[in-house]
CSV table of C-alpha atoms in Angstrom, one decimal:
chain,number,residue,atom,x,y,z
A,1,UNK,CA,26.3,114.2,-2.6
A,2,UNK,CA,29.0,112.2,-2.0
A,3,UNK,CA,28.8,111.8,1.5
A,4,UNK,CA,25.0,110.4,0.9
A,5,UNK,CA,26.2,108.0,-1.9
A,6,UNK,CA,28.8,106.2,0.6
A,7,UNK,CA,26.7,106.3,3.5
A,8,UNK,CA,23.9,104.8,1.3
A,9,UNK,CA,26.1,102.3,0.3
A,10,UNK,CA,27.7,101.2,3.4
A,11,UNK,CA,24.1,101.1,4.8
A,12,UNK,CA,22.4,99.1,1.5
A,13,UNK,CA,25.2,97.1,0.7
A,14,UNK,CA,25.3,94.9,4.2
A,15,UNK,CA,21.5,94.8,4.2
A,16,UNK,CA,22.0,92.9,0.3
A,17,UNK,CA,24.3,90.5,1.7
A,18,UNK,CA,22.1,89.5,4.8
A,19,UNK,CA,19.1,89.0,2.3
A,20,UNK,CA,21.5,87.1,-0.2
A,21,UNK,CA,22.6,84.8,3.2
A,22,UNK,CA,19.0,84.2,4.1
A,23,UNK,CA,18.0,83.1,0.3
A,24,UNK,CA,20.5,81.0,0.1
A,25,UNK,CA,20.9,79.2,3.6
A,26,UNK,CA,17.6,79.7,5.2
A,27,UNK,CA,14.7,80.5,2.3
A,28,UNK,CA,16.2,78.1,-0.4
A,29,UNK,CA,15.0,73.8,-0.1
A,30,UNK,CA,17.7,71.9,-1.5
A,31,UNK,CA,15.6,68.9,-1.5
A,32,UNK,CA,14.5,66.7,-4.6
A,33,UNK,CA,11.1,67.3,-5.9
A,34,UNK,CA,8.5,64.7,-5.0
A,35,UNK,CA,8.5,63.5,-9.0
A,36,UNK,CA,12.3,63.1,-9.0
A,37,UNK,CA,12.7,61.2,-6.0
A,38,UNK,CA,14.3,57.7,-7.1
A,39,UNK,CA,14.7,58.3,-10.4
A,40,UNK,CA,18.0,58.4,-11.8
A,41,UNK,CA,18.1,62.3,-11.3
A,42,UNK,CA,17.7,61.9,-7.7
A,43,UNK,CA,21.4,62.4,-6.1
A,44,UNK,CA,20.5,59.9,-3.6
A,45,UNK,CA,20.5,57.1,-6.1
A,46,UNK,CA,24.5,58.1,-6.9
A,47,UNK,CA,26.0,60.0,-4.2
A,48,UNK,CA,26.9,59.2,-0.5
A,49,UNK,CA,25.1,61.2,1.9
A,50,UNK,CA,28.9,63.2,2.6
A,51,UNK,CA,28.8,63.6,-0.7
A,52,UNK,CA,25.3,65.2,-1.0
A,53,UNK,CA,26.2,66.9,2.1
A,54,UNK,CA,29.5,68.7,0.4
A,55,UNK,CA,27.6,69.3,-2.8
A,56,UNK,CA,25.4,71.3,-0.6
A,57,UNK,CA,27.5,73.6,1.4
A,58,UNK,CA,29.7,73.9,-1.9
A,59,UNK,CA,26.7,75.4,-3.4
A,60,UNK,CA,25.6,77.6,-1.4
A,61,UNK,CA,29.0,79.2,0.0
A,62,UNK,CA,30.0,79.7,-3.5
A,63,UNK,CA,26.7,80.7,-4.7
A,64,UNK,CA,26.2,83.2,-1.9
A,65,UNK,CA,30.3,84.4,-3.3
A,66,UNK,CA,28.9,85.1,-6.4
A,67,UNK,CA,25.8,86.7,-5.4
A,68,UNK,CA,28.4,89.4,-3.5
A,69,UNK,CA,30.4,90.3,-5.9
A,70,UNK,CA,27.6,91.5,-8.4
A,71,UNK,CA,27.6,95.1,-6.7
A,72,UNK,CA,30.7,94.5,-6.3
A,73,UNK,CA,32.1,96.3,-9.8
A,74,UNK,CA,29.8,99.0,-9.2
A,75,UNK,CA,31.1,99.7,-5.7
A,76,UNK,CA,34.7,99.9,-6.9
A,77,UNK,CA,33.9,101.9,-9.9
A,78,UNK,CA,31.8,104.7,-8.4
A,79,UNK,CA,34.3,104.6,-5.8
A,80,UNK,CA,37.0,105.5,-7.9
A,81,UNK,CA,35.1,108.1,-9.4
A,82,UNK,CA,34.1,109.9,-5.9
A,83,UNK,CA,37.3,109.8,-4.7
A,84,UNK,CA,38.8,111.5,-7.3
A,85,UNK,CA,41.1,108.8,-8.5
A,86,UNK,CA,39.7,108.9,-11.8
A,87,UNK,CA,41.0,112.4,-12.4
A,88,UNK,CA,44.2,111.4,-10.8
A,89,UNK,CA,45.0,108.2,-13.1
A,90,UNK,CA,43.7,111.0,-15.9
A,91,UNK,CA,46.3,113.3,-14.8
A,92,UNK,CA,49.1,110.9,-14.7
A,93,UNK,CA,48.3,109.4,-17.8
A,94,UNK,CA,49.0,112.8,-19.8
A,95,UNK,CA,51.8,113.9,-17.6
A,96,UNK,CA,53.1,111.0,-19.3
A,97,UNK,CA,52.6,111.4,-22.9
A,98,UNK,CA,49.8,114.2,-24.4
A,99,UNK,CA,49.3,111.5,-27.0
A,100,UNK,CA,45.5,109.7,-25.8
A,101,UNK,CA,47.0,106.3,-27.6
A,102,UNK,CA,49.8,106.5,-24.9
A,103,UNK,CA,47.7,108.1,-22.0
A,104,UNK,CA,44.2,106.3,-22.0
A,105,UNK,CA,46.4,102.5,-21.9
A,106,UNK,CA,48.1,103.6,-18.6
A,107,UNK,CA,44.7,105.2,-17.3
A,108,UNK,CA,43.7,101.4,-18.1
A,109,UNK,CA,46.5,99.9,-16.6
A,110,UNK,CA,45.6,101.8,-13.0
A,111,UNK,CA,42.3,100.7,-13.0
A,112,UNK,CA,42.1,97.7,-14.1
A,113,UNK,CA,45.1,97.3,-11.7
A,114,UNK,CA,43.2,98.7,-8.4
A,115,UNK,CA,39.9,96.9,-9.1
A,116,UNK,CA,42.1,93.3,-9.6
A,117,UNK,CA,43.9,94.6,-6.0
A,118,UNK,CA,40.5,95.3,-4.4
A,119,UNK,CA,38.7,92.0,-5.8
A,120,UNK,CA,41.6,89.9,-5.0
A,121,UNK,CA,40.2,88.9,-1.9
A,122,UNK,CA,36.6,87.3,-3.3
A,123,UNK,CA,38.8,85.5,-5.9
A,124,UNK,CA,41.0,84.1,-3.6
A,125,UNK,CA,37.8,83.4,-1.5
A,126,UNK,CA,36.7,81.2,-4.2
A,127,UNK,CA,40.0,79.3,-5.0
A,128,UNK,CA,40.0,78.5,-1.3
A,129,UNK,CA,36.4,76.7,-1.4
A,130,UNK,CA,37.2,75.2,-4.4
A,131,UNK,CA,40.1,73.9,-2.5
A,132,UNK,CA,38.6,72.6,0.6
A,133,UNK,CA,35.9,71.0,-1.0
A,134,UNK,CA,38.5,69.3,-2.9
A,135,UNK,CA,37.6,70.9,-6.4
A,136,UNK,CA,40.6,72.5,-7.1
A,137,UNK,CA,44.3,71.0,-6.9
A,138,UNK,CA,46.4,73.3,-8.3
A,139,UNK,CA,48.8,75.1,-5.8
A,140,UNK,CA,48.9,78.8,-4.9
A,141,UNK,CA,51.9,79.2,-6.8
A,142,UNK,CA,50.3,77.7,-10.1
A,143,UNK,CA,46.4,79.7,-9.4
A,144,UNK,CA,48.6,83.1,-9.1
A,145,UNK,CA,50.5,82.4,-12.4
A,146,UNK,CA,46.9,82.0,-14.3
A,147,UNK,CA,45.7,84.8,-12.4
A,148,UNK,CA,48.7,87.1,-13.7
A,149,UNK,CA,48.4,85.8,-17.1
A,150,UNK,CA,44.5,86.4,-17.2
A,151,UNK,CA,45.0,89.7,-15.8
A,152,UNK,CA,47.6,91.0,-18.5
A,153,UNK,CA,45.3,89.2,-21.4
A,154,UNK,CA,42.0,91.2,-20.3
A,155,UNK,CA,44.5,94.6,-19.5
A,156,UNK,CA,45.8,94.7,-23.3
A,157,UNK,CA,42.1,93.3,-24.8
A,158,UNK,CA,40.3,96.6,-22.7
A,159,UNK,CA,43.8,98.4,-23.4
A,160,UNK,CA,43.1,98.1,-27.1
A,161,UNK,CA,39.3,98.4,-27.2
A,162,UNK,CA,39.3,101.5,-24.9
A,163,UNK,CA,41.3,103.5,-27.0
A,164,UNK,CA,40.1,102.7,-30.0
A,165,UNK,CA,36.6,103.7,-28.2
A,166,UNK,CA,37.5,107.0,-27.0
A,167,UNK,CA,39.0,107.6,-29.8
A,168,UNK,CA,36.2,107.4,-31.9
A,169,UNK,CA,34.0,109.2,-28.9
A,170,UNK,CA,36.1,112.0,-29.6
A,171,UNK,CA,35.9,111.8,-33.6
A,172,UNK,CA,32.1,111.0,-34.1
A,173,UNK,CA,30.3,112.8,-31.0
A,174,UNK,CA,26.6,110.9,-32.2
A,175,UNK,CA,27.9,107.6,-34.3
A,176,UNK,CA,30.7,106.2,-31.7
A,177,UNK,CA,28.4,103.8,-30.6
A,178,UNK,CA,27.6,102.2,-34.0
A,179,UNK,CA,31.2,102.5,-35.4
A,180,UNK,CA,32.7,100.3,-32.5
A,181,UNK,CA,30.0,98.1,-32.6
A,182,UNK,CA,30.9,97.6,-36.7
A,183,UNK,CA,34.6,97.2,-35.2
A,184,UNK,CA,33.9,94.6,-33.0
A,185,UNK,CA,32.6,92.4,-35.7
A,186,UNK,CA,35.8,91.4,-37.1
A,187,UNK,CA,37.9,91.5,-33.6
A,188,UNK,CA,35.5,88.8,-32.3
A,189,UNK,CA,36.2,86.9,-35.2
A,190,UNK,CA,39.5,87.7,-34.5
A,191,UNK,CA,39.4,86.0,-30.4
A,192,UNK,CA,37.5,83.3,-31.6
A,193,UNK,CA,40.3,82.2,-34.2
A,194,UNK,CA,43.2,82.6,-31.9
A,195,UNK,CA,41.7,81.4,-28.4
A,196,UNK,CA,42.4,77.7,-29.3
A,197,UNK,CA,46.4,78.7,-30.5
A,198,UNK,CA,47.3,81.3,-28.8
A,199,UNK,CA,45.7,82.1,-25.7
A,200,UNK,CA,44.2,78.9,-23.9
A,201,UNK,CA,47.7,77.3,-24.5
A,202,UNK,CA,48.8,80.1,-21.8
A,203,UNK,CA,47.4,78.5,-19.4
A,204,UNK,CA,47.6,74.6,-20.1
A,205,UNK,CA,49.3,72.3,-22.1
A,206,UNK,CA,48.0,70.7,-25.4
A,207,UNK,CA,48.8,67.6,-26.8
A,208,UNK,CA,47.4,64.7,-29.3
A,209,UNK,CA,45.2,62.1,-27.3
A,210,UNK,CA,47.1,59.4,-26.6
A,211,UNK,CA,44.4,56.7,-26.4
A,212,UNK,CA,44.7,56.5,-30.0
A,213,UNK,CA,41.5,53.6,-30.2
A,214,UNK,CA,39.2,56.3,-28.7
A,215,UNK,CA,40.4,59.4,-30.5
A,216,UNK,CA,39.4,57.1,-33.9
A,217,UNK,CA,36.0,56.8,-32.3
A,218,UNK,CA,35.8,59.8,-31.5
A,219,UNK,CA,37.0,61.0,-35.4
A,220,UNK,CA,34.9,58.8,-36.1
A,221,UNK,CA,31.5,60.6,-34.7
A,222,UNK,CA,33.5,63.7,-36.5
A,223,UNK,CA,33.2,62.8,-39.5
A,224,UNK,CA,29.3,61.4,-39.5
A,225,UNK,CA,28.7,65.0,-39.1
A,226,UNK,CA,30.8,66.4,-41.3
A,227,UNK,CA,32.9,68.0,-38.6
A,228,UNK,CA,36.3,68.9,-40.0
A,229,UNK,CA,38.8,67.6,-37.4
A,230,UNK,CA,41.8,65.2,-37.8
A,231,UNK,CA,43.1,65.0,-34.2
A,232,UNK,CA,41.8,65.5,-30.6
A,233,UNK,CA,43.4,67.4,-28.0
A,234,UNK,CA,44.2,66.4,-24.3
A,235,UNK,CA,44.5,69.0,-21.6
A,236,UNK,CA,46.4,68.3,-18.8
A,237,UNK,CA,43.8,70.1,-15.9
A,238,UNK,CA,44.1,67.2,-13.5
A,239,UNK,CA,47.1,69.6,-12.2
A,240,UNK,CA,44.8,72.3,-11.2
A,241,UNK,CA,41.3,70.2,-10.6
A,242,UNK,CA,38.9,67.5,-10.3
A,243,UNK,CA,35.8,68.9,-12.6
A,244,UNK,CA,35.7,67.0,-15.9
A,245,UNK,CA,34.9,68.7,-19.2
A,246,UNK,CA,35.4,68.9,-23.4
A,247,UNK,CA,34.8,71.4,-25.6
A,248,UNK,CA,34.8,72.1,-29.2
A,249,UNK,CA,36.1,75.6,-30.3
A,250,UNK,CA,38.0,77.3,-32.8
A,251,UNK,CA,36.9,78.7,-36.1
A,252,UNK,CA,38.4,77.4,-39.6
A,253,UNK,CA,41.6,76.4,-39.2
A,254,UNK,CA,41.8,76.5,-35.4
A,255,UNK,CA,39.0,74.3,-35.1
A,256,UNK,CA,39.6,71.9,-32.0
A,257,UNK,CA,38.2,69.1,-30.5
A,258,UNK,CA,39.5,68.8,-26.4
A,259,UNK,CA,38.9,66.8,-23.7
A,260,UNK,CA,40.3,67.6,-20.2
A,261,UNK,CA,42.2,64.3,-19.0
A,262,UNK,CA,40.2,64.6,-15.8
A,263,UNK,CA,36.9,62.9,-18.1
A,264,UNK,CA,39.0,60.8,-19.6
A,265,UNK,CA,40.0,59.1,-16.4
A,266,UNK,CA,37.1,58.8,-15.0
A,267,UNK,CA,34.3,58.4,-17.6
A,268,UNK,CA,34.2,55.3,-19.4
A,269,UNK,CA,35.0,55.1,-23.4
A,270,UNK,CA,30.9,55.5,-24.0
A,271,UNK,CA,30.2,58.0,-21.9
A,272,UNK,CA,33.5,60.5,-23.0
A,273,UNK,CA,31.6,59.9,-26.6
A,274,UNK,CA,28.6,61.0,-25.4
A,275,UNK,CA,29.9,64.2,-24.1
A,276,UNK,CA,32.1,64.2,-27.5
A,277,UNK,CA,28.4,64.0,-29.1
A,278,UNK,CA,27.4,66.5,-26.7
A,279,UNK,CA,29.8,68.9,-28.1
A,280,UNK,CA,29.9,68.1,-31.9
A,281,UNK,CA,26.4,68.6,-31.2
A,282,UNK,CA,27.1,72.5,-30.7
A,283,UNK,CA,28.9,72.7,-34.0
A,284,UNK,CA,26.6,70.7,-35.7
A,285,UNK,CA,23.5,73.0,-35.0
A,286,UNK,CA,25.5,75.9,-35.5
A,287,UNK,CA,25.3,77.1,-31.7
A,288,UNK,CA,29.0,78.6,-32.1
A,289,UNK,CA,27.8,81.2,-34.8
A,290,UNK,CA,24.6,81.8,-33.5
A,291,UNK,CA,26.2,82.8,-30.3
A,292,UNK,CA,28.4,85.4,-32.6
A,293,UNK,CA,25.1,86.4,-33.6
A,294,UNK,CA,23.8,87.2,-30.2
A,295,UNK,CA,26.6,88.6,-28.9
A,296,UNK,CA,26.4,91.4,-32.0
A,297,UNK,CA,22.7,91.9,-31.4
A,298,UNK,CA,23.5,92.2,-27.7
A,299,UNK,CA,26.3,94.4,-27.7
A,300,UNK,CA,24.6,96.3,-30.6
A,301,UNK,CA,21.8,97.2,-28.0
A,302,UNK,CA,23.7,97.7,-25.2
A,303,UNK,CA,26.6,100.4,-26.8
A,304,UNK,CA,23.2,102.3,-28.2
A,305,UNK,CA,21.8,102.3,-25.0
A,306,UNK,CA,25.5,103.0,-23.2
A,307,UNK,CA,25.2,106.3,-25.8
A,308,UNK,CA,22.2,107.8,-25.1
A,309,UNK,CA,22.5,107.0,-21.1
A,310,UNK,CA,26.0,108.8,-20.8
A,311,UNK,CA,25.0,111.3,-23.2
A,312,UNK,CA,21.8,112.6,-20.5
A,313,UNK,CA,24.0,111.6,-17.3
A,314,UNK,CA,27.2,114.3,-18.6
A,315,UNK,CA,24.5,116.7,-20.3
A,316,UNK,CA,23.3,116.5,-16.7
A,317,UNK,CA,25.6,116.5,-14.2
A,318,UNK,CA,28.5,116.7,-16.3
A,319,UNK,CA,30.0,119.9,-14.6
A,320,UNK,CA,28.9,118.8,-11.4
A,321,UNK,CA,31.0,115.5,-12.0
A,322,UNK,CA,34.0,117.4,-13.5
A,323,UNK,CA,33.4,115.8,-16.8
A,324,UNK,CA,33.6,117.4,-19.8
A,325,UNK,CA,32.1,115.3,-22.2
A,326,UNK,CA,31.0,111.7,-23.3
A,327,UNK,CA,35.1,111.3,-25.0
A,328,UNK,CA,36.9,112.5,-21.3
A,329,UNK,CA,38.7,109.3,-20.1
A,330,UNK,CA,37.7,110.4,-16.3
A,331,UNK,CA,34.3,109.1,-17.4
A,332,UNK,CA,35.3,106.0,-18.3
A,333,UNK,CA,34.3,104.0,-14.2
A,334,UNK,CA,30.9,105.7,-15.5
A,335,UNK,CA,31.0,103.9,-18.8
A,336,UNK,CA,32.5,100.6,-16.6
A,337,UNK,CA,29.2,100.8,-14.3
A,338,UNK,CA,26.6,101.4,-17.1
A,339,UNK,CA,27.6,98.9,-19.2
A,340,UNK,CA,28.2,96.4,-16.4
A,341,UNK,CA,24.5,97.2,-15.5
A,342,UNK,CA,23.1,96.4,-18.7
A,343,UNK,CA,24.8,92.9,-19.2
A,344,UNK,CA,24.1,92.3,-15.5
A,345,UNK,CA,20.3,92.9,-16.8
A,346,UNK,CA,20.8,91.2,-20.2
A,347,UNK,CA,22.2,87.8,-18.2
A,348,UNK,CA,19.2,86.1,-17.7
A,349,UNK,CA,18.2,86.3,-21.1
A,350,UNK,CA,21.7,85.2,-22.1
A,351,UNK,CA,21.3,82.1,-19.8
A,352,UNK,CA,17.9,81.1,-21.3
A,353,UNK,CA,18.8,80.8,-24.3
A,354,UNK,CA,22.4,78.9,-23.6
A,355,UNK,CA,20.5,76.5,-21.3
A,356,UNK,CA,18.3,76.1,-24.9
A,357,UNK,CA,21.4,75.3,-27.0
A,358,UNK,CA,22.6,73.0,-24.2
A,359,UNK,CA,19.3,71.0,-24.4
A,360,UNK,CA,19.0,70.7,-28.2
A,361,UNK,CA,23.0,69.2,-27.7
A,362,UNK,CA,21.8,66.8,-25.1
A,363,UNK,CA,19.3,65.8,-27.9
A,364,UNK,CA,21.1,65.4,-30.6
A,365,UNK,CA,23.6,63.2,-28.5
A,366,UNK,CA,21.4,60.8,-27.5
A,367,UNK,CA,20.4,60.3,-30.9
A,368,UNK,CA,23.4,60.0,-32.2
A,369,UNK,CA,24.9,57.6,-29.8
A,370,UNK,CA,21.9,55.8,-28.4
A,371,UNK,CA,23.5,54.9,-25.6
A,372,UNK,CA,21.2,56.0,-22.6
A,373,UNK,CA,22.6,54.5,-19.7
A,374,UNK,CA,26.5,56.5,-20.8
A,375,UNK,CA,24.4,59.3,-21.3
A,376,UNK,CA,23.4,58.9,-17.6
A,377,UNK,CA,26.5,57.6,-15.9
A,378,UNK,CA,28.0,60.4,-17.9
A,379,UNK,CA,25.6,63.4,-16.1
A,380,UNK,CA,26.1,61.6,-13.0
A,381,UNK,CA,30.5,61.3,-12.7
A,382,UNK,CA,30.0,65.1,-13.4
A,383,UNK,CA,27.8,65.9,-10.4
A,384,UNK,CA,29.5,63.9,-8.1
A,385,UNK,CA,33.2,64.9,-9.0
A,386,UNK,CA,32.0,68.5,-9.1
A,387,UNK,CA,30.0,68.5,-6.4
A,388,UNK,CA,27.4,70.2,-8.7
A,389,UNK,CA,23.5,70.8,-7.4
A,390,UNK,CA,21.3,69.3,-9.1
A,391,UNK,CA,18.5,71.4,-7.8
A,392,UNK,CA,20.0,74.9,-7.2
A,393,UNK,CA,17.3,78.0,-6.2
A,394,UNK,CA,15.7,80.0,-8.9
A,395,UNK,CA,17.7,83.4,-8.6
A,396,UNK,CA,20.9,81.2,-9.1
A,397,UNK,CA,19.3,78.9,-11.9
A,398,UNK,CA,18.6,82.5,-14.0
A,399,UNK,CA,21.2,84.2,-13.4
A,400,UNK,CA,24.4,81.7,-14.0
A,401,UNK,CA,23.4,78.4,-15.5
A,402,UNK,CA,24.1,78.2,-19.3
A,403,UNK,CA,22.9,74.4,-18.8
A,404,UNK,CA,19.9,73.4,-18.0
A,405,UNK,CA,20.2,71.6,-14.3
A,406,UNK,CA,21.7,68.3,-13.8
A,407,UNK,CA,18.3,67.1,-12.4
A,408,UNK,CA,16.9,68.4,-15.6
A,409,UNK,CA,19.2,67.1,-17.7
A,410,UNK,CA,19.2,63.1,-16.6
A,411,UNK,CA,15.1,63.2,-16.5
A,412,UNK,CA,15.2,64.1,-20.3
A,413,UNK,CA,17.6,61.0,-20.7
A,414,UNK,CA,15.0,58.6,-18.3
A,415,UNK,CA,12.2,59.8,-20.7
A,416,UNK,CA,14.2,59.2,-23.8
A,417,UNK,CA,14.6,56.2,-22.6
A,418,UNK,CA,10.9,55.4,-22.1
């Protein structure tokens, strides 16, 4: 069985990356549809032909990247499991401490610590594009402290929720699925509050905008729609990149309005308030909640379906797989793959409806500022200094844009305009 499993992965596996490198460099047109050409949304009409050029190989080396590395989890997981090392970490964890709330952390802290070893290379891959295609300008030293720092945030988050999990696996053999769903509710709540104040300030500094005539304008879209903010944030990103961007996040209190001082250098005043609009836009419409909502209906789905798959695969082959039941940490690269299945199946669905939201934002800042041509320039500055395509292939359009395409976006502009 095992033998078959790697053989039919080291066979399947290259043959998925040949198809992925023939979609993507030799099946794919990059080229503008005939109704786009010269229009505004054409990148011919903004960027130099290098540019255009870069934009392209960008794309697809870093599209073809991601494309990899969706097996990828999978590959490690099962591998782990085959191999035995999931009884091994098992093992180690108890001869540490019989307790599971001291044993299932450090079975955690191995995984999570092989699969970061083993993907290492694909991330690194990544920072090195982003670097050569002048994306990225943060220095090794700087990418590996955010990677260390992301790595121990996501090790005590699944530390915590793991346990807590099979803990209630082993307490409610039929209704762990819907009592960690009901526990989720209130940690979400709970990372949505403290991301703004705790956790992205880990990574960057914060500070009060110090164009103080622009943060008044931009208080000053605030409070036409009744958004409760007194300050704007800068973030000082030009030390790691080029990309531009500005959010609005935090709930209650920790509500925050930030711009990365990468737009703010190179957009004009108009068109950082369009992407301002943009944003308040979001929070206007209620997109931050209604994401909450989705995310609860989707992970209220996916941990009743997670039940009653693991539930027939160890009724199954349980003994075969050295298992003993749905609660046995050993399982958990099992649980790792299932789950990562499901959202991996749920994503385009997820995508659809962001790339929704993101329209209805565009809307509603257009109408609020008016300003068409910012609107534009502003769509535009992003493309070029992220060498973003306007135009990318279907399978990458579904599966990984939450906004609707550049080319997309600027046409709805021209025929607001009209």
């Amino acid at each position: 069985m095992k033998k078959k499993i790697v053989k039919w992965t080291l066979i399947l596996y290259p043959i998925y990356l040949l198809l992925v490198w023939l979609y993507l460099f030799q099946w794919s047109d990059f080229g503008v549809p005939a109704a786009y050409q010269g229009s505004a949304a054409d990148p011919a009409t903004f960027m130099t032909d290098r540019q255009l050029e870069l934009s392209q190989e960008y794309s697809r080396y870093r599209n073809f990247l991601s494309l990899a590395t969706i097996p990828l989890e999978w590959i490690i997981y099962l591998g782990v499991f085959l191999f035995g090392l999931s009884h091994l970490f098992k093992k180690f964890g108890e001869s540490i401490s019989r307790f599971r709330i001291v044993s299932i952390p450090i079975y955690v802290l191995l995984l999570s610590g092989l699969s970061w070893f083993l993907t290492f290379p694909f991330d690194y891959a990544y920072r090195f594009l982003s670097v050569r295609y002048g994306i990225s300008t943060d220095t090794f030293s700087g990418w590996m402290r955010d990677e260390m720092i992301s790595f121990w945030i996501g090790y005590i988050t699944m530390a915590l929720l793991i346990t807590v999990l099979y803990l209630l696996m082993q307490r409610f053999e039929k209704r762990w699925w819907l009592y960690a769903w009901i526990g989720l509710i209130p940690f979400i709540a709970l990372m949505m509050f403290i991301q703004p104040v705790i956790i992205d300030p880990l990574y960057n500094d914060f500070y009060e905008l110090q164009d103080k005539q622009l943060e008044e304008k931009i208080l000053a879209l605030a409070d036409e729609a009744e958004v409760p903010a007194d300050r704007v944030y800068e973030v000082n990103m030009s030390e790691e990149t080029n990309s531009m961007n500005a959010y609005v996040n935090g709930i209650g209190s920790s509500l925050r309005i930030v711009l990365w001082d990468t737009t703010l250098t190179r957009l004009k005043d108009n068109e950082v308030l369009f992407i301002m609009a943009h944003e308040i836009g979001h929070y206007v419409m209620n997109h931050l909640y209604w994401n909450l909502v989705g995310v609860l209906a989707g992970s209220f789905v996916g941990l009743y379906l997670t039940y009653r798959i693991l539930t027939w695969l160890f009724r199954r082959y349980g003994k075969r797989m050295n298992i003993k039941g749905v609660a046995d940490i050993a399982g958990l690269p099992v649980l790792f793959i299932v789950l990562s299945i499901l959202s991996f199946v749920a994503q385009p669905i997820e995508m659809t409806f962001s790339r929704g939201a993101e329209a209805d934002a565009d809307r509603y800042a257009i109408e609020m500022t008016g300003d068409v041509d910012a609107a534009i320039g502003s769509f535009q500055e992003l493309t070029v200094n992220g060498l973003s395509d306007v135009n990318p292939p279907a399978v990458i359009k579904y599966l990984y844009y939450g906004h609707p395409t550049m080319m997309e976006r600027i046409h709805m502009l021209e025929e607001y305009q009209k």
